[in-house]
CSV table of C-alpha atoms and ligand atoms in Angstrom, one decimal:
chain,number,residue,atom,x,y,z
A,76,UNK,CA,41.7,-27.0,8.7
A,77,UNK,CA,41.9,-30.2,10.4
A,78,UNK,CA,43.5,-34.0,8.8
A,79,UNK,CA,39.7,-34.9,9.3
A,80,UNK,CA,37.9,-32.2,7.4
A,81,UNK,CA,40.4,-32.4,4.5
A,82,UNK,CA,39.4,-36.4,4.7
A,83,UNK,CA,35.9,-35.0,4.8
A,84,UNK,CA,36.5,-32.1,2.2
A,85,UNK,CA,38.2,-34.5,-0.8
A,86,UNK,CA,35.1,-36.5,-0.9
A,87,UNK,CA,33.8,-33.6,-1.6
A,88,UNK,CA,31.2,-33.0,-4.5
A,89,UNK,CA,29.7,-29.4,-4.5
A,90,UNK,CA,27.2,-28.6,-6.7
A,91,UNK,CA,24.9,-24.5,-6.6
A,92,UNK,CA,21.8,-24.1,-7.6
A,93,UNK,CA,21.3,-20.5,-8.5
A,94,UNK,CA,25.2,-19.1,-10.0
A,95,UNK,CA,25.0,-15.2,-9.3
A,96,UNK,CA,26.8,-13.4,-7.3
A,97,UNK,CA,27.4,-15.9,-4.2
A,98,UNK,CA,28.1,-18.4,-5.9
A,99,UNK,CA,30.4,-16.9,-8.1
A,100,UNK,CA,31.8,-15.7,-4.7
A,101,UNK,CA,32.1,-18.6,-3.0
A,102,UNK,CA,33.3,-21.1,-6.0
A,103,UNK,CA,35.8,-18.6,-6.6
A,104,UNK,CA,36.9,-18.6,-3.1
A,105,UNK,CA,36.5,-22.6,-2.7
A,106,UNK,CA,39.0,-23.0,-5.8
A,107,UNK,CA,41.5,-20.1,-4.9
A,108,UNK,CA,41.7,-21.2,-1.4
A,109,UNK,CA,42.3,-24.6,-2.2
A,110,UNK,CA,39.3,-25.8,0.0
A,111,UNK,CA,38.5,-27.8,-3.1
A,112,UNK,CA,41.7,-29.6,-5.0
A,113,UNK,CA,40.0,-29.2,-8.3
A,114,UNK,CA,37.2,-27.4,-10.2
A,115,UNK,CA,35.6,-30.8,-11.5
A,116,UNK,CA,34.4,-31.0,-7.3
A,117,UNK,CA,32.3,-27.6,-8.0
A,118,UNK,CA,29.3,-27.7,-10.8
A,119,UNK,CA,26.2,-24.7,-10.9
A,120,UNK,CA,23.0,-24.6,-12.3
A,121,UNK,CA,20.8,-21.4,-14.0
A,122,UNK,CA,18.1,-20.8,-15.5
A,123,UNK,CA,20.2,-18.0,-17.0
A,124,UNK,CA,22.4,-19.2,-20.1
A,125,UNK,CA,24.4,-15.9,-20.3
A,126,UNK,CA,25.3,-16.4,-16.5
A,127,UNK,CA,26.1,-20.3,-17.4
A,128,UNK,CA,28.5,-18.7,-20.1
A,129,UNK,CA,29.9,-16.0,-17.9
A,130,UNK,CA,30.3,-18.7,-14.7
A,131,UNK,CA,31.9,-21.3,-16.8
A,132,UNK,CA,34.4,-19.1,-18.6
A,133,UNK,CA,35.2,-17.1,-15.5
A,134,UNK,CA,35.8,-19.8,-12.7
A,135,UNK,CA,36.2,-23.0,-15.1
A,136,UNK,CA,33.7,-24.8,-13.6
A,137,UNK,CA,30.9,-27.0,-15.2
A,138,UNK,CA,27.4,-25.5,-15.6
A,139,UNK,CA,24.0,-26.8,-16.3
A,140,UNK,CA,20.4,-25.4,-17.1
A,141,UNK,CA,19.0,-29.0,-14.8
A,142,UNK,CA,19.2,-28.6,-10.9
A,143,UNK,CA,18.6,-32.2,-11.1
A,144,UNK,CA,22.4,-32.9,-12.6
A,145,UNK,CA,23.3,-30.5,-10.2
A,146,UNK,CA,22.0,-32.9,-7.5
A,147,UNK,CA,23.2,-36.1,-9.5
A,148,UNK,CA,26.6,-34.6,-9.6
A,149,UNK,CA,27.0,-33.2,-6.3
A,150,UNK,CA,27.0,-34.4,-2.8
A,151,UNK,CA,26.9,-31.3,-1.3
A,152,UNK,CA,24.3,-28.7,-2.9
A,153,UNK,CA,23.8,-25.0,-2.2
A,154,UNK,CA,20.8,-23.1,-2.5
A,155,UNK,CA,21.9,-20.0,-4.2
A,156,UNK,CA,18.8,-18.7,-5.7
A,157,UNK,CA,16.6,-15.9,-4.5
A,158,UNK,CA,14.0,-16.7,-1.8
A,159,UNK,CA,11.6,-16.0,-4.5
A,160,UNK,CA,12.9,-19.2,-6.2
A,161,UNK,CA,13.4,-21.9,-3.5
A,162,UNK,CA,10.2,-24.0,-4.0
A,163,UNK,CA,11.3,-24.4,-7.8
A,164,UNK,CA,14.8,-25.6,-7.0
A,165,UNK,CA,13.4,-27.8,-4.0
A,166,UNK,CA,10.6,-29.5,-6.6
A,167,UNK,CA,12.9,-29.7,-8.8
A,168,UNK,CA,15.2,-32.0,-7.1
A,169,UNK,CA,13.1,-33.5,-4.8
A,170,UNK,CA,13.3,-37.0,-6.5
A,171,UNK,CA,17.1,-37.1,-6.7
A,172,UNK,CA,17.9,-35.5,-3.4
A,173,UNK,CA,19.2,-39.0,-1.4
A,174,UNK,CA,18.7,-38.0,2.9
A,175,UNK,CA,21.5,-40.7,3.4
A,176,UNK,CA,23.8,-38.9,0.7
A,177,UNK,CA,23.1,-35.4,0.1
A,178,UNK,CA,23.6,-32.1,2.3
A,179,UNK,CA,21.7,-29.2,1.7
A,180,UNK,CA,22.7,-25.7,2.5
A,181,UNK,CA,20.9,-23.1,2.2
A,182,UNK,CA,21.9,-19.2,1.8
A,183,UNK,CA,18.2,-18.0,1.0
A,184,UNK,CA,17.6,-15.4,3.2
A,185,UNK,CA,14.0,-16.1,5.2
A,186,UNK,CA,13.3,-19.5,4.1
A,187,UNK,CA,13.2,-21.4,7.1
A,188,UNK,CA,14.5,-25.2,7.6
A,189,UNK,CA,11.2,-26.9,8.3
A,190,UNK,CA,10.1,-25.4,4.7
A,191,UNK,CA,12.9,-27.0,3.2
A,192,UNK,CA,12.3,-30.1,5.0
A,193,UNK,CA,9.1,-30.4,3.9
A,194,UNK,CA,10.0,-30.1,0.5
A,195,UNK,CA,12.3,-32.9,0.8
A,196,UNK,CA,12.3,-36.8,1.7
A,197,UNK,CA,11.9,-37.7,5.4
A,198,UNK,CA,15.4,-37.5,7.3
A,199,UNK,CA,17.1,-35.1,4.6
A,200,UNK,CA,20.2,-33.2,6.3
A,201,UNK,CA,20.0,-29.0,6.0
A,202,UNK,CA,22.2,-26.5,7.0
A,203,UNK,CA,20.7,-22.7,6.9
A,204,UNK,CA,23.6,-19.9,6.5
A,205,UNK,CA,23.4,-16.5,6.7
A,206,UNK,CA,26.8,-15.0,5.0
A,207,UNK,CA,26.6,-11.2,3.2
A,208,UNK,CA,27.9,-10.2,-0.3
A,209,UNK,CA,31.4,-9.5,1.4
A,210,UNK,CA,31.8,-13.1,0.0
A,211,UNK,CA,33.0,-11.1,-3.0
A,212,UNK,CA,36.2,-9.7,-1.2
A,213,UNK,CA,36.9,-12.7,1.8
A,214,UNK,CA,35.6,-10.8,4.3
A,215,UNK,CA,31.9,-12.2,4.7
A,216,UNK,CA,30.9,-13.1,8.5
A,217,UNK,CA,28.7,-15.9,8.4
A,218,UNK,CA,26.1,-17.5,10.8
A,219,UNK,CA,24.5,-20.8,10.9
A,220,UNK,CA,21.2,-22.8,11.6
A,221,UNK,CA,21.4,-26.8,11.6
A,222,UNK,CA,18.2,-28.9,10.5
A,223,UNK,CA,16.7,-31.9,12.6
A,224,UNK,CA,19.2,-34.5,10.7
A,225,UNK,CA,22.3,-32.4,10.4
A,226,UNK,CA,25.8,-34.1,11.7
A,227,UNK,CA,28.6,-32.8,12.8
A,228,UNK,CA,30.6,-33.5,10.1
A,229,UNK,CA,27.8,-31.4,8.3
A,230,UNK,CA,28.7,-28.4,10.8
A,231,UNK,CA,32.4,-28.8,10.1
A,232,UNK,CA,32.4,-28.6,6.2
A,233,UNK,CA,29.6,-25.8,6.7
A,234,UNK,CA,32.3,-23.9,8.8
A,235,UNK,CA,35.1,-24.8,6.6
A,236,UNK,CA,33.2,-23.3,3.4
A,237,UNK,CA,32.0,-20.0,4.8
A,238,UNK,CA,35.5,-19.7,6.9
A,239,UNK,CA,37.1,-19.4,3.3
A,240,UNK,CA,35.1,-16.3,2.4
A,241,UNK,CA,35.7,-14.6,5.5
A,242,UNK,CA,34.1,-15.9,9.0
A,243,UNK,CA,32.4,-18.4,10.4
A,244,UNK,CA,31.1,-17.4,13.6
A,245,UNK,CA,29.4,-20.3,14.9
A,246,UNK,CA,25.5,-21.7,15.4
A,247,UNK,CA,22.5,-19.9,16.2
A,248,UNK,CA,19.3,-20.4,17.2
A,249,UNK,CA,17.2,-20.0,14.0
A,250,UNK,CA,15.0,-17.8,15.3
A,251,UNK,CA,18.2,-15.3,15.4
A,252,UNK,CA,18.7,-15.2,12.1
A,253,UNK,CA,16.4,-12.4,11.0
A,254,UNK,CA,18.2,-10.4,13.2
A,255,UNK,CA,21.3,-11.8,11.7
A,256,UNK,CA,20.4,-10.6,8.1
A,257,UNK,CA,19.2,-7.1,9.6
A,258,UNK,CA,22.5,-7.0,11.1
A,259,UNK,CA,25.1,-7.9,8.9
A,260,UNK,CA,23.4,-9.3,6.0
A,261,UNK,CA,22.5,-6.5,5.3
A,262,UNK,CA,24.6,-4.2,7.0
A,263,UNK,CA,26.9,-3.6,4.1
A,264,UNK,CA,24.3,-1.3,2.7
A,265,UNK,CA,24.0,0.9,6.2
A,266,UNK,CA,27.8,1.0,6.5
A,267,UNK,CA,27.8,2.7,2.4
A,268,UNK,CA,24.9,5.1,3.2
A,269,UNK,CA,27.4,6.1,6.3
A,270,UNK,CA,30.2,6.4,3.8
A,271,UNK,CA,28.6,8.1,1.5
A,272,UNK,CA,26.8,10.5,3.8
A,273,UNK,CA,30.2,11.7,5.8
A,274,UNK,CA,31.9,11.8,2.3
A,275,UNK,CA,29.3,14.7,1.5
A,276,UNK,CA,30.0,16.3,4.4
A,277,UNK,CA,33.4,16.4,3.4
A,278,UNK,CA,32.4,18.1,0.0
A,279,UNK,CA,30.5,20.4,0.9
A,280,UNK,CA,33.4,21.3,3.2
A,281,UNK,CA,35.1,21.5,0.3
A,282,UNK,CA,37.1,18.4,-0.2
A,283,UNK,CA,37.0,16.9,-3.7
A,284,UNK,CA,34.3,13.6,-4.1
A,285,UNK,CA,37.4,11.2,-5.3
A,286,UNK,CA,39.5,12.6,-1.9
A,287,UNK,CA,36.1,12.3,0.6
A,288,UNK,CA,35.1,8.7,-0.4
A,289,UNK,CA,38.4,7.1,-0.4
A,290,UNK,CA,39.1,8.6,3.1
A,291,UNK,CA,35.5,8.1,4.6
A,292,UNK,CA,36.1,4.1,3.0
A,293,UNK,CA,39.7,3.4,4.4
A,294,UNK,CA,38.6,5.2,7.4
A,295,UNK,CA,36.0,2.8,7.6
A,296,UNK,CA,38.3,-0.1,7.6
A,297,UNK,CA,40.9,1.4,9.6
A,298,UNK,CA,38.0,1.4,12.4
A,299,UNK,CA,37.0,-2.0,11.8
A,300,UNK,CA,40.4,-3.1,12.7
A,301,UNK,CA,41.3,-1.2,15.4
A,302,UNK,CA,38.0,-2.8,16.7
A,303,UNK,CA,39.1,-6.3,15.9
A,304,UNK,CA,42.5,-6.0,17.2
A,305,UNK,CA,42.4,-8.1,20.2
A,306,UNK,CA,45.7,-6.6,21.8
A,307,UNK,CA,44.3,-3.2,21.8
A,308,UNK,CA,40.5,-4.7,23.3
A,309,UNK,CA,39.1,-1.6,22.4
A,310,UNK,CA,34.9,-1.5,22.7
A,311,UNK,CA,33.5,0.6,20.1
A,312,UNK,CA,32.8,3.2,23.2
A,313,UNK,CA,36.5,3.2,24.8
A,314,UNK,CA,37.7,4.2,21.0
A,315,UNK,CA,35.3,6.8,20.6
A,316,UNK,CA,36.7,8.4,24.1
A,317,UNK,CA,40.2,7.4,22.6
A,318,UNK,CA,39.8,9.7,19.7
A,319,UNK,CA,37.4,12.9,21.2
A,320,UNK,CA,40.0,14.9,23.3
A,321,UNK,CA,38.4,17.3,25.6
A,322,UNK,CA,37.2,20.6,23.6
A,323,UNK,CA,38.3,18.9,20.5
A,324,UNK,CA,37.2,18.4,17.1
A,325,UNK,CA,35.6,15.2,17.3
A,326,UNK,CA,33.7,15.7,20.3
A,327,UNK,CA,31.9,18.4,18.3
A,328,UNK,CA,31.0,16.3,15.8
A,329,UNK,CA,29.7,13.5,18.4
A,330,UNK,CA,27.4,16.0,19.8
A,331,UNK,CA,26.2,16.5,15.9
A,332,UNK,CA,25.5,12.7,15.9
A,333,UNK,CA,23.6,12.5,19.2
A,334,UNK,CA,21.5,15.6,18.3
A,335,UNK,CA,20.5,14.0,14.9
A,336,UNK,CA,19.4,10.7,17.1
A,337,UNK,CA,22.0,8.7,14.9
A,338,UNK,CA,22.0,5.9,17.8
A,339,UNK,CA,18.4,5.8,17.7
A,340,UNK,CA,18.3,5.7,13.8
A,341,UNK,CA,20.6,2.8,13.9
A,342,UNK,CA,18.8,1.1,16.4
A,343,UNK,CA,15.7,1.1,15.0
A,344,UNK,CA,17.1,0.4,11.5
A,345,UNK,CA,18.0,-3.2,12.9
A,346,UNK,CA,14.7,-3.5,14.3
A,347,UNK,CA,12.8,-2.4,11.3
A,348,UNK,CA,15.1,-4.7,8.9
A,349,UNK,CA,14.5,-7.7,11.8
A,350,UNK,CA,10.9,-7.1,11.1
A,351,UNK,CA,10.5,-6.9,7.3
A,352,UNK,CA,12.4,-10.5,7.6
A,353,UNK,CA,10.0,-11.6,9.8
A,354,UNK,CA,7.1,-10.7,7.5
A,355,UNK,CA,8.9,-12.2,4.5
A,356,UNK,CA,9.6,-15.3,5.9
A,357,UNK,CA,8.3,-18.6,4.6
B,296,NAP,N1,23.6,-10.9,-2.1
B,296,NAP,C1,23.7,-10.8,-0.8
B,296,NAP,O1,24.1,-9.8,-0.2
B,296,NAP,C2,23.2,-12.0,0.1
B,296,NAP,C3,23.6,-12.1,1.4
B,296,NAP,C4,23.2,-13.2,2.1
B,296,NAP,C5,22.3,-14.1,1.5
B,296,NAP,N2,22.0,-14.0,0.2
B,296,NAP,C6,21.1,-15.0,-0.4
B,296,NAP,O2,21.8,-15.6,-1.4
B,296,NAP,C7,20.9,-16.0,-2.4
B,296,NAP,C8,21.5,-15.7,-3.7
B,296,NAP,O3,21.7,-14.3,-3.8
B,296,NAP,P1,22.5,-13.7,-5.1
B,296,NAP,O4,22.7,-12.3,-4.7
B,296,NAP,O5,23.6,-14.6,-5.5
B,296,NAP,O6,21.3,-13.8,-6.2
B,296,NAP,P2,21.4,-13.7,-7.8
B,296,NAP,O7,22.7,-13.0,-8.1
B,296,NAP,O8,20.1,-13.2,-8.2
B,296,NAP,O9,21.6,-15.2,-8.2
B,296,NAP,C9,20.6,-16.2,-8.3
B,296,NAP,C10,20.7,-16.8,-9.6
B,296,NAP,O10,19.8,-18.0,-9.6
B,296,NAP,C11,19.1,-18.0,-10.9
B,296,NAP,N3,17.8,-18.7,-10.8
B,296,NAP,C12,16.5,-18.3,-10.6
B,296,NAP,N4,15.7,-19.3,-10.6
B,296,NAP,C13,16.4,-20.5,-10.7
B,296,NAP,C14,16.1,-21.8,-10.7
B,296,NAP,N5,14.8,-22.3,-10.6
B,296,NAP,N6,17.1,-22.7,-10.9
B,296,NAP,C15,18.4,-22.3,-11.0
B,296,NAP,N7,18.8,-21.0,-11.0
B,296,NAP,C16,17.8,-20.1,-10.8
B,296,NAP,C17,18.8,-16.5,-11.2
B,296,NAP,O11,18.5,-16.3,-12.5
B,296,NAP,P3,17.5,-15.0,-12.8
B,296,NAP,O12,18.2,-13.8,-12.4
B,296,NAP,O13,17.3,-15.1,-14.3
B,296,NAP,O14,16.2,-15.3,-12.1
B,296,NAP,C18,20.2,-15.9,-10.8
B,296,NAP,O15,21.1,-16.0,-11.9
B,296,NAP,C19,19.6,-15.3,-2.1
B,296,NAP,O16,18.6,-16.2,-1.6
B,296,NAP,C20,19.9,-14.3,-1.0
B,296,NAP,O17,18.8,-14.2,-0.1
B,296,NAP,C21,22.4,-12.9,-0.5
C-alpha cells in the first residue's frame, strides 16, 4: 500500500449494509490486516438483530438496524445485501447518500450500476465488485466495474479493500461481469462438486471418506499453486503433460475425463451460469 492510499485509507469511514457472511469477511479482514487503524472506522447495518448481536460481539464493531446511520456514519458504504434487497437499502438511503461525499460499492451480484444510479442523487460515485465467499479465508479474487462519477482514488481504496481478502485483479468492462460471477463467483461450488466427486472415487476404491477428501482438497490446492507459481510458468495443459507419463496411470484417467465430455461439461457450466446472470439481472 502506497503513502497516498494510507492518506486516503485513515479518512476512512466504512460503513455495510447487509452484515452476513461478506461482510463479516471483509470487516474481519479490514481490521486484522490493519487496512483500517481501528474498528470505530467500520459500522454494519441488519435487518437481522441476532446477526447485529453475533457481528458486534464477534468483530467489535458497531451495528445498527437504520442503513440511514449507516450512511450518516460512513463515508464509504458497501452494499452487502442480497440482490433481492438492493432497492430497500438504495431507498432507504437515498436522502442521506451526499454524491460529493459518499462512495458506494456494491457486491450484489447482477445489479447493474445504472440501477444504482438511478436510485441515487445525480453525480453519485459507484463502484461494482465482484469478489467470491473465499473472502472468508483471504483468498477471494475480485473484479471491478466503475460508475460514470467514480475517481481514481475511488479505484485505489476499491483495490486496497478487496486486495486484503485475497486479489484484486483489476477493471472490467461491466458487461464481463456475469461471466465473472459464472466463473469464479461462483466457481467455488464447481471446484467442491470436483472434490467431492474424485473423493468418491477414491472410496469406492476403497480409501476411507476422512483420507479421500483431505487428499482430493490439498490436492486441489497443491494444483492451484503449482499453477500460480510464476517460476515454474506452467499452463494448466503443460502440467497435465507434466504429470501423464506415457502408458501411465494418469493418462488412463485423462482418457476417463475426455470420454465423460468433462471439458465440455465445464464449458457449458460457465455458459449456462453466464446466462442465468444475464436473466437475473436488474
Ligand atoms: N456469498 C458469496 O459467495 C458471494 C460472492 C460474491 C458476491 N456476493 C454478493 O454479496 C451480497 C451479500 O451476500 P452474503 O452471502 O453476505 O449474504 P447474506 O449472508 O444473506 O447477508 C446479507 C444480510 O443482509 C440482511 N438484509 C436483508 N435486507 C436488508 C436491508 N434492507 N437492510 C439491511 N440488511 C438487510 C440479511 O438479513 P436476512 O437474512 O434476514 O434477510 C442478511 O443478514 C449478495 O448480494 C451476493 O450477491 C456473494
Amino acid at each position: 500500500m502506497n503513502e497516498y492510499n494510507e492518506i486516503l485509507l485513515s479518512h476512512l469511514k466504512i460503513g455495510f449494509c447487509g452484515a452476513g457472511r461478506m461482510c463479516q469477511a471483509l470487516a474481519r479482514s479490514l481490521i486484522e490486516n490493519n487496512i483500517v487503524s481501528s474498528k470505530d472506522q467500520i459500522i454494519a447495518s441488519d435487518v437481522d438483530e441476532n446477526q447485529r448481536k453475533i457481528v458486534t460481539s464477534q468483530l467489535g464493531i458497531v451495528t445498527t438496524g437504520d442503513n440511514r446511520e449507516v450512511v450518516s456514519e460512513s463515508n464509504l458504504l458497501i452494499l452487502a445485501v442480497k440482490p433481492k434487497d438492493v432497492e430497500n437499502v438504495l431507498k432507504d438511503i437515498r436522502d442521506q447518500f451526499l454524491p460529493h461525499y459518499h462512495l458506494l460499492v456494491s457486491i450484489a451480484a447482477g445489479i447493474r450500476i445504472t440501477t444504482i444510479e438511478k436510485f441515487l442523487k445525480p453525480k453519485s460515485r459507484v463502484l461494482r465488485v465482484m469478489p467470491n465467499l473465499a473472502c472468508l479465508v483471504n483468498s477471494s479474487c475480485s473484479v471491478y466495474s466503475s460508475g460514470h462519477y467514480a475517481t481514481d482514488d475511488d479505484r485505489s481504496i476499491v483495490n486496497t479493500i478487496f486486495s486484503s481478502v485475497g486479489s484484486c485483479e483489476g477493471e472490467i468492462d461491466e458487461n464481463l461481469l456475469n461471466v465473472v460471477t459464472a466463473l469464479s463467483g461462483s466457481g467455488p461450488a464447481y471446484f467442491s462438486i470436483m472434490v467431492d466427486a474424485l473423493a468418491d472415487g477414491a472410496v469406492k476404491a476403497g480409501l476411507s471418506r476422512s483420507m479421500a477428501l483431505n487428499l482430493a482438497i490439498k490436492t486441489m490446492m497443491g494444483t492451484a499453486k503449482l499453477l500460480l507459481d510464476k517460476n515454474l510458468g506452467f499452463h494448466p495443459s503443460q502440467l497435465k503433460d507434466a504429470v501423464a507419463s506415457p502408458g501411465g496411470t494418469t493418462i488412463y484417467g485423462l482418457e476417463a475425463i475426455e470420454k465423460a465430455g468433462i471439458r465440455a461439461a465445464l464449458m457449458e457450466t460457465v455458459t449456462a451460469a453466464t446466462d442465468r446472470a444475464a436473466q437475473l439481472e436488474l
